[in-house]
Amino acid sequence: MSSHFSFRSPLPPSGGRLQDTISAWWNAPEGQVADEYPSQGVDRQGQGRWQERLASYRWQDAVWMGRRREDPLHYPLSIYRLDPKAWRHDSLGQPLGWETLASQLVPYAADLGFTHVEVKQVAESDAGEDFARFVNDCHVGGLGVIIEWPLASPQAGLSESASLDLACDWLDGLHIDGLRLKPASSDSDGTVLSRFMDGL
């Protein structure tokens, strides 16, 4: 059993000019395009380390953040799933970094008509400015970002409530648009999933 908690894509793909749009946002002078919806700092366990690293990051996805609050049930949802470490590799055979991944993935997925990308195998160690820029570029390019979220403790020793707090931190602090929730086992009765969804 799995479930999605997500928002619609508020920005239509812009065809061949999409890469130009992303480049313009990426290279905009600091403060020129500020986020009108800054995340509200909530003191939750486990948040501080990567939140401190993001303290100086200036989001440029205010248009997306404002529009995604519209009712997602009235719009189509088309999700492109990928493992970022396996999607494409550089000339040395290494996985693409978040910036390069965004520059290739966003125009590719948006031009195919997808509304969201679902990123698998994302770890808490990925939380930081590089991943924030990836999310920002996806939003600017008209794509929502969903991450795969195992309900069986994302980290060893994480309680159910701590896992929920961490998920909320990602949704809020990293502008994640949705989570693909995966129960601990295939024979799960869905109780944990239901509690998690209620908490979100």
PDB file of C-alpha atoms in Angstrom:
ATOM      1  CA  MET A   1       0.000   0.000   0.000  1.00  0.00           C
ATOM      2  CA  SER A   2       1.290   3.435  -0.831  1.00  0.00           C
ATOM      3  CA  SER A   3      -0.228   6.872  -0.954  1.00  0.00           C
ATOM      4  CA  HIS A   4       0.577  10.320  -2.259  1.00  0.00           C
ATOM      5  CA  PHE A   5       0.217  13.619  -0.485  1.00  0.00           C
ATOM      6  CA  SER A   6       0.776  16.210  -3.149  1.00  0.00           C
ATOM      7  CA  PHE A   7      -0.090  19.495  -4.779  1.00  0.00           C
ATOM      8  CA  ARG A   8      -0.804  20.223  -8.439  1.00  0.00           C
ATOM      9  CA  SER A   9       1.653  21.853 -10.797  1.00  0.00           C
ATOM     10  CA  PRO A  10       0.626  25.527 -11.079  1.00  0.00           C
ATOM     11  CA  LEU A  11       2.946  26.417 -13.944  1.00  0.00           C
ATOM     12  CA  PRO A  12       2.571  25.064 -17.488  1.00  0.00           C
ATOM     13  CA  PRO A  13       5.633  23.757 -19.322  1.00  0.00           C
ATOM     14  CA  SER A  14       7.136  26.463 -21.505  1.00  0.00           C
ATOM     15  CA  GLY A  15       8.625  24.332 -24.256  1.00  0.00           C
ATOM     16  CA  GLY A  16      12.023  25.262 -25.635  1.00  0.00           C
ATOM     17  CA  ARG A  17      12.347  28.383 -23.504  1.00  0.00           C
ATOM     18  CA  LEU A  18      12.225  26.437 -20.242  1.00  0.00           C
ATOM     19  CA  GLN A  19      16.004  26.142 -19.932  1.00  0.00           C
ATOM     20  CA  ASP A  20      16.363  29.910 -20.469  1.00  0.00           C
ATOM     21  CA  THR A  21      13.866  30.532 -17.682  1.00  0.00           C
ATOM     22  CA  ILE A  22      15.772  28.296 -15.275  1.00  0.00           C
ATOM     23  CA  SER A  23      19.093  29.914 -16.183  1.00  0.00           C
ATOM     24  CA  ALA A  24      17.657  33.391 -15.637  1.00  0.00           C
ATOM     25  CA  TRP A  25      16.380  32.450 -12.172  1.00  0.00           C
ATOM     26  CA  TRP A  26      19.610  30.672 -11.297  1.00  0.00           C
ATOM     27  CA  ASN A  27      21.724  33.694 -12.202  1.00  0.00           C
ATOM     28  CA  ALA A  28      19.421  36.394 -10.818  1.00  0.00           C
ATOM     29  CA  PRO A  29      21.162  38.896  -8.506  1.00  0.00           C
ATOM     30  CA  GLU A  30      20.720  38.070  -4.847  1.00  0.00           C
ATOM     31  CA  GLY A  31      17.461  39.405  -3.513  1.00  0.00           C
ATOM     32  CA  GLN A  32      16.041  40.290  -6.916  1.00  0.00           C
ATOM     33  CA  VAL A  33      13.431  37.541  -6.760  1.00  0.00           C
ATOM     34  CA  ALA A  34      12.676  36.843  -3.111  1.00  0.00           C
ATOM     35  CA  ASP A  35      10.308  34.253  -1.735  1.00  0.00           C
ATOM     36  CA  GLU A  36       7.135  35.887  -0.517  1.00  0.00           C
ATOM     37  CA  TYR A  37       6.302  32.810   1.531  1.00  0.00           C
ATOM     38  CA  PRO A  38       9.324  32.115   3.743  1.00  0.00           C
ATOM     39  CA  SER A  39       9.110  28.929   5.744  1.00  0.00           C
ATOM     40  CA  GLN A  40       8.059  29.404   9.326  1.00  0.00           C
ATOM     41  CA  GLY A  41      10.878  28.202  11.533  1.00  0.00           C
ATOM     42  CA  VAL A  42       9.557  25.501  13.806  1.00  0.00           C
ATOM     43  CA  ASP A  43      11.888  24.034  16.372  1.00  0.00           C
ATOM     44  CA  ARG A  44      11.583  20.309  15.729  1.00  0.00           C
ATOM     45  CA  GLN A  45      13.997  17.583  16.695  1.00  0.00           C
ATOM     46  CA  GLY A  46      16.505  16.884  13.931  1.00  0.00           C
ATOM     47  CA  GLN A  47      15.805  20.080  12.020  1.00  0.00           C
ATOM     48  CA  GLY A  48      18.653  22.314  13.133  1.00  0.00           C
ATOM     49  CA  ARG A  49      21.609  20.844  11.249  1.00  0.00           C
ATOM     50  CA  TRP A  50      20.403  21.302   7.696  1.00  0.00           C
ATOM     51  CA  GLN A  51      18.156  24.261   8.514  1.00  0.00           C
ATOM     52  CA  GLU A  52      21.260  26.158   9.608  1.00  0.00           C
ATOM     53  CA  ARG A  53      22.909  25.333   6.291  1.00  0.00           C
ATOM     54  CA  LEU A  54      19.873  26.759   4.483  1.00  0.00           C
ATOM     55  CA  ALA A  55      19.643  29.925   6.574  1.00  0.00           C
ATOM     56  CA  SER A  56      21.207  32.116   3.873  1.00  0.00           C
ATOM     57  CA  TYR A  57      19.520  30.431   0.907  1.00  0.00           C
ATOM     58  CA  ARG A  58      17.141  32.709  -1.005  1.00  0.00           C
ATOM     59  CA  TRP A  59      14.241  30.830  -2.531  1.00  0.00           C
ATOM     60  CA  GLN A  60      13.009  32.085  -5.892  1.00  0.00           C
ATOM     61  CA  ASP A  61       9.846  29.985  -6.143  1.00  0.00           C
ATOM     62  CA  ALA A  62       7.316  32.370  -4.579  1.00  0.00           C
ATOM     63  CA  VAL A  63       4.949  32.057  -7.559  1.00  0.00           C
ATOM     64  CA  TRP A  64       4.903  28.279  -7.227  1.00  0.00           C
ATOM     65  CA  MET A  65       4.514  28.347  -3.438  1.00  0.00           C
ATOM     66  CA  GLY A  66       1.586  30.737  -3.718  1.00  0.00           C
ATOM     67  CA  ARG A  67      -0.271  28.803  -6.403  1.00  0.00           C
ATOM     68  CA  ARG A  68       0.265  25.269  -5.153  1.00  0.00           C
ATOM     69  CA  ARG A  69      -2.214  25.847  -2.340  1.00  0.00           C
ATOM     70  CA  GLU A  70      -5.093  25.560  -4.797  1.00  0.00           C
ATOM     71  CA  ASP A  71      -7.170  22.368  -4.590  1.00  0.00           C
ATOM     72  CA  PRO A  72      -5.087  19.596  -6.219  1.00  0.00           C
ATOM     73  CA  LEU A  73      -8.135  17.417  -6.863  1.00  0.00           C
ATOM     74  CA  HIS A  74      -9.252  19.666  -9.712  1.00  0.00           C
ATOM     75  CA  TYR A  75      -6.106  19.231 -11.813  1.00  0.00           C
ATOM     76  CA  PRO A  76      -4.347  16.309 -13.494  1.00  0.00           C
ATOM     77  CA  LEU A  77      -1.281  14.804 -11.899  1.00  0.00           C
ATOM     78  CA  SER A  78       1.471  13.136 -13.919  1.00  0.00           C
ATOM     79  CA  ILE A  79       4.547  11.955 -12.051  1.00  0.00           C
ATOM     80  CA  TYR A  80       7.981  11.155 -13.495  1.00  0.00           C
ATOM     81  CA  ARG A  81       9.775   8.791 -11.090  1.00  0.00           C
ATOM     82  CA  LEU A  82      13.548   8.514 -11.029  1.00  0.00           C
ATOM     83  CA  ASP A  83      16.512   7.473  -8.959  1.00  0.00           C
ATOM     84  CA  PRO A  84      18.817  10.533  -9.177  1.00  0.00           C
ATOM     85  CA  LYS A  85      21.921   8.363  -8.788  1.00  0.00           C
ATOM     86  CA  ALA A  86      20.991   6.230 -11.788  1.00  0.00           C
ATOM     87  CA  TRP A  87      19.114   8.583 -14.133  1.00  0.00           C
ATOM     88  CA  ARG A  88      22.147   9.910 -16.020  1.00  0.00           C
ATOM     89  CA  HIS A  89      25.875  10.059 -15.386  1.00  0.00           C
ATOM     90  CA  ASP A  90      28.636  12.512 -16.181  1.00  0.00           C
ATOM     91  CA  SER A  91      31.593  11.849 -18.493  1.00  0.00           C
ATOM     92  CA  LEU A  92      33.408  10.071 -15.656  1.00  0.00           C
ATOM     93  CA  GLY A  93      30.490   7.754 -15.006  1.00  0.00           C
ATOM     94  CA  GLN A  94      29.484   9.493 -11.781  1.00  0.00           C
ATOM     95  CA  PRO A  95      25.890  10.392 -10.850  1.00  0.00           C
ATOM     96  CA  LEU A  96      24.909  13.971 -11.669  1.00  0.00           C
ATOM     97  CA  GLY A  97      24.992  16.560  -8.909  1.00  0.00           C
ATOM     98  CA  TRP A  98      21.707  18.245  -7.982  1.00  0.00           C
ATOM     99  CA  GLU A  99      22.418  21.378 -10.074  1.00  0.00           C
ATOM    100  CA  THR A 100      23.313  19.459 -13.226  1.00  0.00           C
ATOM    101  CA  LEU A 101      20.449  17.048 -12.658  1.00  0.00           C
ATOM    102  CA  ALA A 102      17.993  19.950 -12.504  1.00  0.00           C
ATOM    103  CA  SER A 103      19.369  21.537 -15.668  1.00  0.00           C
ATOM    104  CA  GLN A 104      18.767  18.296 -17.611  1.00  0.00           C
ATOM    105  CA  LEU A 105      15.742  16.832 -15.860  1.00  0.00           C
ATOM    106  CA  VAL A 106      13.457  19.867 -15.635  1.00  0.00           C
ATOM    107  CA  PRO A 107      13.194  20.647 -19.369  1.00  0.00           C
ATOM    108  CA  TYR A 108      13.047  16.930 -20.188  1.00  0.00           C
ATOM    109  CA  ALA A 109      10.189  16.064 -17.790  1.00  0.00           C
ATOM    110  CA  ALA A 110       8.261  19.309 -18.293  1.00  0.00           C
ATOM    111  CA  ASP A 111       8.393  19.064 -22.079  1.00  0.00           C
ATOM    112  CA  LEU A 112       6.955  15.539 -21.824  1.00  0.00           C
ATOM    113  CA  GLY A 113       3.989  16.961 -19.929  1.00  0.00           C
ATOM    114  CA  PHE A 114       4.787  15.747 -16.415  1.00  0.00           C
ATOM    115  CA  THR A 115       3.562  17.873 -13.527  1.00  0.00           C
ATOM    116  CA  HIS A 116       5.846  16.428 -10.835  1.00  0.00           C
ATOM    117  CA  VAL A 117       9.082  14.507 -10.420  1.00  0.00           C
ATOM    118  CA  GLU A 118       9.311  11.836  -7.756  1.00  0.00           C
ATOM    119  CA  VAL A 119      12.839  11.414  -6.465  1.00  0.00           C
ATOM    120  CA  LYS A 120      13.787   8.076  -4.946  1.00  0.00           C
ATOM    121  CA  GLN A 121      16.676   7.283  -2.610  1.00  0.00           C
ATOM    122  CA  VAL A 122      16.888  10.741  -1.024  1.00  0.00           C
ATOM    123  CA  ALA A 123      18.633  10.700   2.368  1.00  0.00           C
ATOM    124  CA  GLU A 124      18.606  13.245   5.167  1.00  0.00           C
ATOM    125  CA  SER A 125      22.237  13.973   4.271  1.00  0.00           C
ATOM    126  CA  ASP A 126      20.946  15.400   0.973  1.00  0.00           C
ATOM    127  CA  ALA A 127      19.077  18.147   2.823  1.00  0.00           C
ATOM    128  CA  GLY A 128      20.981  21.340   2.165  1.00  0.00           C
ATOM    129  CA  GLU A 129      21.507  24.143  -0.311  1.00  0.00           C
ATOM    130  CA  ASP A 130      22.275  21.922  -3.325  1.00  0.00           C
ATOM    131  CA  PHE A 131      19.028  19.997  -2.917  1.00  0.00           C
ATOM    132  CA  ALA A 132      17.145  23.233  -2.198  1.00  0.00           C
ATOM    133  CA  ARG A 133      18.397  24.647  -5.504  1.00  0.00           C
ATOM    134  CA  PHE A 134      17.223  21.484  -7.248  1.00  0.00           C
ATOM    135  CA  VAL A 135      13.735  21.910  -5.759  1.00  0.00           C
ATOM    136  CA  ASN A 136      13.776  25.625  -6.593  1.00  0.00           C
ATOM    137  CA  ASP A 137      14.699  24.931 -10.237  1.00  0.00           C
ATOM    138  CA  CYS A 138      11.968  22.310 -10.538  1.00  0.00           C
ATOM    139  CA  HIS A 139       9.418  24.804  -9.218  1.00  0.00           C
ATOM    140  CA  VAL A 140      10.609  27.562 -11.536  1.00  0.00           C
ATOM    141  CA  GLY A 141      10.345  25.103 -14.432  1.00  0.00           C
ATOM    142  CA  GLY A 142       6.785  24.149 -13.516  1.00  0.00           C
ATOM    143  CA  LEU A 143       7.433  20.834 -11.748  1.00  0.00           C
ATOM    144  CA  GLY A 144       6.506  19.789  -8.249  1.00  0.00           C
ATOM    145  CA  VAL A 145       8.899  17.618  -6.242  1.00  0.00           C
ATOM    146  CA  ILE A 146       7.809  14.460  -4.443  1.00  0.00           C
ATOM    147  CA  ILE A 147      10.214  12.329  -2.442  1.00  0.00           C
ATOM    148  CA  GLU A 148       9.888   8.701  -1.479  1.00  0.00           C
ATOM    149  CA  TRP A 149       9.364   8.493   2.274  1.00  0.00           C
ATOM    150  CA  PRO A 150       9.638   5.127   4.075  1.00  0.00           C
ATOM    151  CA  LEU A 151       7.389   4.930   7.113  1.00  0.00           C
ATOM    152  CA  ALA A 152       9.771   2.484   8.755  1.00  0.00           C
ATOM    153  CA  SER A 153      12.025   5.110  10.350  1.00  0.00           C
ATOM    154  CA  PRO A 154      13.930   7.129   7.721  1.00  0.00           C
ATOM    155  CA  GLN A 155      16.816   6.928  10.135  1.00  0.00           C
ATOM    156  CA  ALA A 156      17.727   4.115  12.482  1.00  0.00           C
ATOM    157  CA  GLY A 157      16.115   4.562  15.871  1.00  0.00           C
ATOM    158  CA  LEU A 158      13.632   7.232  14.718  1.00  0.00           C
ATOM    159  CA  SER A 159      10.260   6.995  16.440  1.00  0.00           C
ATOM    160  CA  GLU A 160       6.993   7.372  14.548  1.00  0.00           C
ATOM    161  CA  SER A 161       6.445  10.896  15.906  1.00  0.00           C
ATOM    162  CA  ALA A 162      10.041  11.900  15.124  1.00  0.00           C
ATOM    163  CA  SER A 163       9.633  10.527  11.594  1.00  0.00           C
ATOM    164  CA  LEU A 164       6.486  12.635  11.174  1.00  0.00           C
ATOM    165  CA  ASP A 165       8.298  15.727  12.474  1.00  0.00           C
ATOM    166  CA  LEU A 166      11.161  15.132  10.043  1.00  0.00           C
ATOM    167  CA  ALA A 167       8.722  14.727   7.150  1.00  0.00           C
ATOM    168  CA  CYS A 168       7.040  18.017   8.074  1.00  0.00           C
ATOM    169  CA  ASP A 169      10.467  19.676   8.213  1.00  0.00           C
ATOM    170  CA  TRP A 170      11.174  18.550   4.643  1.00  0.00           C
ATOM    171  CA  LEU A 171       7.778  19.702   3.411  1.00  0.00           C
ATOM    172  CA  ASP A 172       8.212  23.095   5.058  1.00  0.00           C
ATOM    173  CA  GLY A 173      11.927  23.861   5.054  1.00  0.00           C
ATOM    174  CA  LEU A 174      12.814  22.321   1.679  1.00  0.00           C
ATOM    175  CA  HIS A 175       9.569  23.264  -0.124  1.00  0.00           C
ATOM    176  CA  ILE A 176       8.845  19.602  -0.915  1.00  0.00           C
ATOM    177  CA  ASP A 177       5.439  19.266  -2.563  1.00  0.00           C
ATOM    178  CA  GLY A 178       4.603  15.723  -1.589  1.00  0.00           C
ATOM    179  CA  LEU A 179       5.670  12.438  -0.109  1.00  0.00           C
ATOM    180  CA  ARG A 180       5.262   8.940  -1.498  1.00  0.00           C
ATOM    181  CA  LEU A 181       4.609   7.021   1.674  1.00  0.00           C
ATOM    182  CA  LYS A 182       5.842   3.458   1.926  1.00  0.00           C
ATOM    183  CA  PRO A 183       4.688   1.229   4.819  1.00  0.00           C
ATOM    184  CA  ALA A 184       7.242  -0.757   6.762  1.00  0.00           C
ATOM    185  CA  SER A 185       6.229  -4.042   5.110  1.00  0.00           C
ATOM    186  CA  SER A 186       3.951  -5.371   2.381  1.00  0.00           C
ATOM    187  CA  ASP A 187       1.630  -6.972   4.939  1.00  0.00           C
ATOM    188  CA  SER A 188       1.096  -3.727   6.852  1.00  0.00           C
ATOM    189  CA  ASP A 189      -2.545  -3.083   7.746  1.00  0.00           C
ATOM    190  CA  GLY A 190      -2.279   0.583   6.825  1.00  0.00           C
ATOM    191  CA  THR A 191      -2.704   1.837  10.396  1.00  0.00           C
ATOM    192  CA  VAL A 192       0.675   3.556  10.446  1.00  0.00           C
ATOM    193  CA  LEU A 193      -0.004   5.025   7.005  1.00  0.00           C
ATOM    194  CA  SER A 194      -3.350   6.407   8.163  1.00  0.00           C
ATOM    195  CA  ARG A 195      -1.840   7.973  11.279  1.00  0.00           C
ATOM    196  CA  PHE A 196       0.948   9.500   9.217  1.00  0.00           C
ATOM    197  CA  MET A 197      -1.484  10.960   6.683  1.00  0.00           C
ATOM    198  CA  ASP A 198      -3.618  12.397   9.498  1.00  0.00           C
ATOM    199  CA  GLY A 199      -0.503  13.938  11.021  1.00  0.00           C
ATOM    200  CA  LEU A 200       0.505  15.537   7.729  1.00  0.00           C
TER     201      LEU A 200
END
